[in-house]
C-alpha angles and dihedrals in degrees: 000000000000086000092056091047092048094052096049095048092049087051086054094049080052101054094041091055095043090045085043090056098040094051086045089050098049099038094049100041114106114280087008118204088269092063091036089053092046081039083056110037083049094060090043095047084050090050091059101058088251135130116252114230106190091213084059084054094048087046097049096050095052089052089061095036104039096223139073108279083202095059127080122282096248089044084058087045089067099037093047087049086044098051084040094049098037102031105016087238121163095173130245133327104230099203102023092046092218137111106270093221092067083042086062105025087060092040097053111075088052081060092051108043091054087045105056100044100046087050087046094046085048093045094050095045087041093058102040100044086046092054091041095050090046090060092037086052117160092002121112094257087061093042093055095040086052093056097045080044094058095042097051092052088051101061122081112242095234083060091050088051105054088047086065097045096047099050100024086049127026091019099041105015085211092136137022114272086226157330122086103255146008101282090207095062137097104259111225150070095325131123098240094053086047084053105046089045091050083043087052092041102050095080087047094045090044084052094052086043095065090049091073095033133120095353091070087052097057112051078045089060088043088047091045094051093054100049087049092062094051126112105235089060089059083050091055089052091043090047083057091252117168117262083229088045083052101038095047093034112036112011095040102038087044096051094038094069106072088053092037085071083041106055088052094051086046099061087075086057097045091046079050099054088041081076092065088026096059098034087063102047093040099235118149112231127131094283089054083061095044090057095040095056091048091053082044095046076230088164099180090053090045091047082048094053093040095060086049096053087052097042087051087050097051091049089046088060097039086059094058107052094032083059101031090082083051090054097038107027089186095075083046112186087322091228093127102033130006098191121068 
């Protein structure tokens, strides 16, 4: 249990100095997001024929904020973590005009349904083209795989993702160019809604999938290869154990582990790629809305995104080492000893 304690509290220590240094670096940068947002609200206000009052500005900015633009920047640190820990406020959209905790807290679930399918999809191709590849070693099957292996590790994902726009969609026309569901249909638990969102995810999904693709197979195939060479493998023949008993239970177990630390370490860098996936197939998820505050200079709803993409991180991270000791018992809890 102390491990476990230990581990959760140093996440948190994690998250509160990331979040410290973000907010530091963004307050006292030159022509920080305060004096952008009065700079803003004062043009708008121009625009509009009215007088500008500079309390009204003042006023205005600490309603989108959530603290005093007057104040020092560690006092609006606390008050931007109080407001976040009594009230989930993470303070006010400026283009959008809405809290950015219901921005986020409707786009999420968009992120994360393209995400974790496309890691899982990855995961799942990575390890059985890898095993596959190590018992096919030196034959052509393994040569070529190594090759396609190699290339598509080799192109970036955003590449990947306008090729598939380009030829599925505009080419094709095989699947929508963007959006997350048919607009003109009744949104809710029917056959044809579920349909049209799986029809809008499968380019962004094909995109993620890319991201975790051919470098997991082949360190699969490296880890495979190693494990096969081991002694206690030639004891198992030797006992009369089945080649499927030895390939499930020893090979496989025994190769998965290394990626197994990696694909949850990966799910930070999948939520990451979802900003520029997202962007280009117009799908809004919470990485559409990260991109589109940085383009909008819309500070409070970048600050908000930023702290999700840590928080998902961390718990990325927590996940992995509370079940490692679930996929290889000889490292048990590790409250007692990390190392093995």
């Amino acid at each position: 249990m102390r491990y476990f304690v230990n581990r959760v509290l140093h996440a948190f220590v994690v998250l509160i100095s990331v979040t410290t240094i973000t907010f530091a670096l963004f307050r006292l940068m030159p022509g920080n997001p305060a004096q952008a947002m009065r700079a803003q609200f004062e043009a708008q206000a121009e625009a509009r024929g009215q007088t500008v009052n500079p309390d009204y500005l003042d006023a205005m900015v600490a309603q989108h904020t959530g603290f005093d633009p007057d104040q020092p920047w560690y006092i609006q640190y606390v008050e931007y973590l109080q407001d976040i820990i009594l009230y989930q406020d993470f303070g006010h959209s400026i283009f959008y005009n809405e809290p950015v905790f219901d921005i986020l807290f409707t786009a999420m679930p968009w992120s994360i349904f393209i995400s974790v399918y496309g890691l899982a999809f990855g995961y799942t191709a990575n390890i059985l083209l890898g095993a596959a590849m190590a018992y096919a070693e030196g034959s052509r099957f393994d040569s070529y795989s190594t090759v396609l292996a190699t290339f598509l590790n080799s192109v970036p994902y955003y590449v990947g993702a306008i090729l598939f726009l380009a030829f599925f969609a505009y080419q094709l026309g095989w699947f929508p160019s963007g959006g997350r569901y048919n607009t003109n249909l009744e949104a809710g638990l029917n056959v044809q809604f579920m349909a049209s969102i799986t029809h809008h995810a499968v380019l962004p999904i094909m995109s993620s999938f890319i991201v975790g693709f051919g470098g997991g197979a082949l360190a699969m195939r490296g880890n495979s290869i190693r494990i096969l060479g081991e002694d206690y493998l030639r004891v198992a023949r030797l006992r009369g154990i089945s080649s499927e008993r030895i390939a499930t239970r020893y090979v496989a177990r025994n190769a998965i582990l290394p990626l197994y630390t990696e694909m949850m370490i990966g799910i930070a860098a999948v939520f990451s790629s979802s900003v520029v996936l997202e962007f280009i197939f117009t799908y809004p998820g919470v990485g559409w809305y990260t991109y589109d505050a940085v383009i909008r200079r819309d500070y409070p709803l970048l600050m908000g995104s930023f702290l999700f993409f840590t928080i998902v991180t961390l718990i990325g991270i927590l996940i992995a080492e509370f079940t490692y000791g679930i996929v290889d018992p000889r490292i048990g809890s590790g409250e007692n000893n990390e190392s093995y």
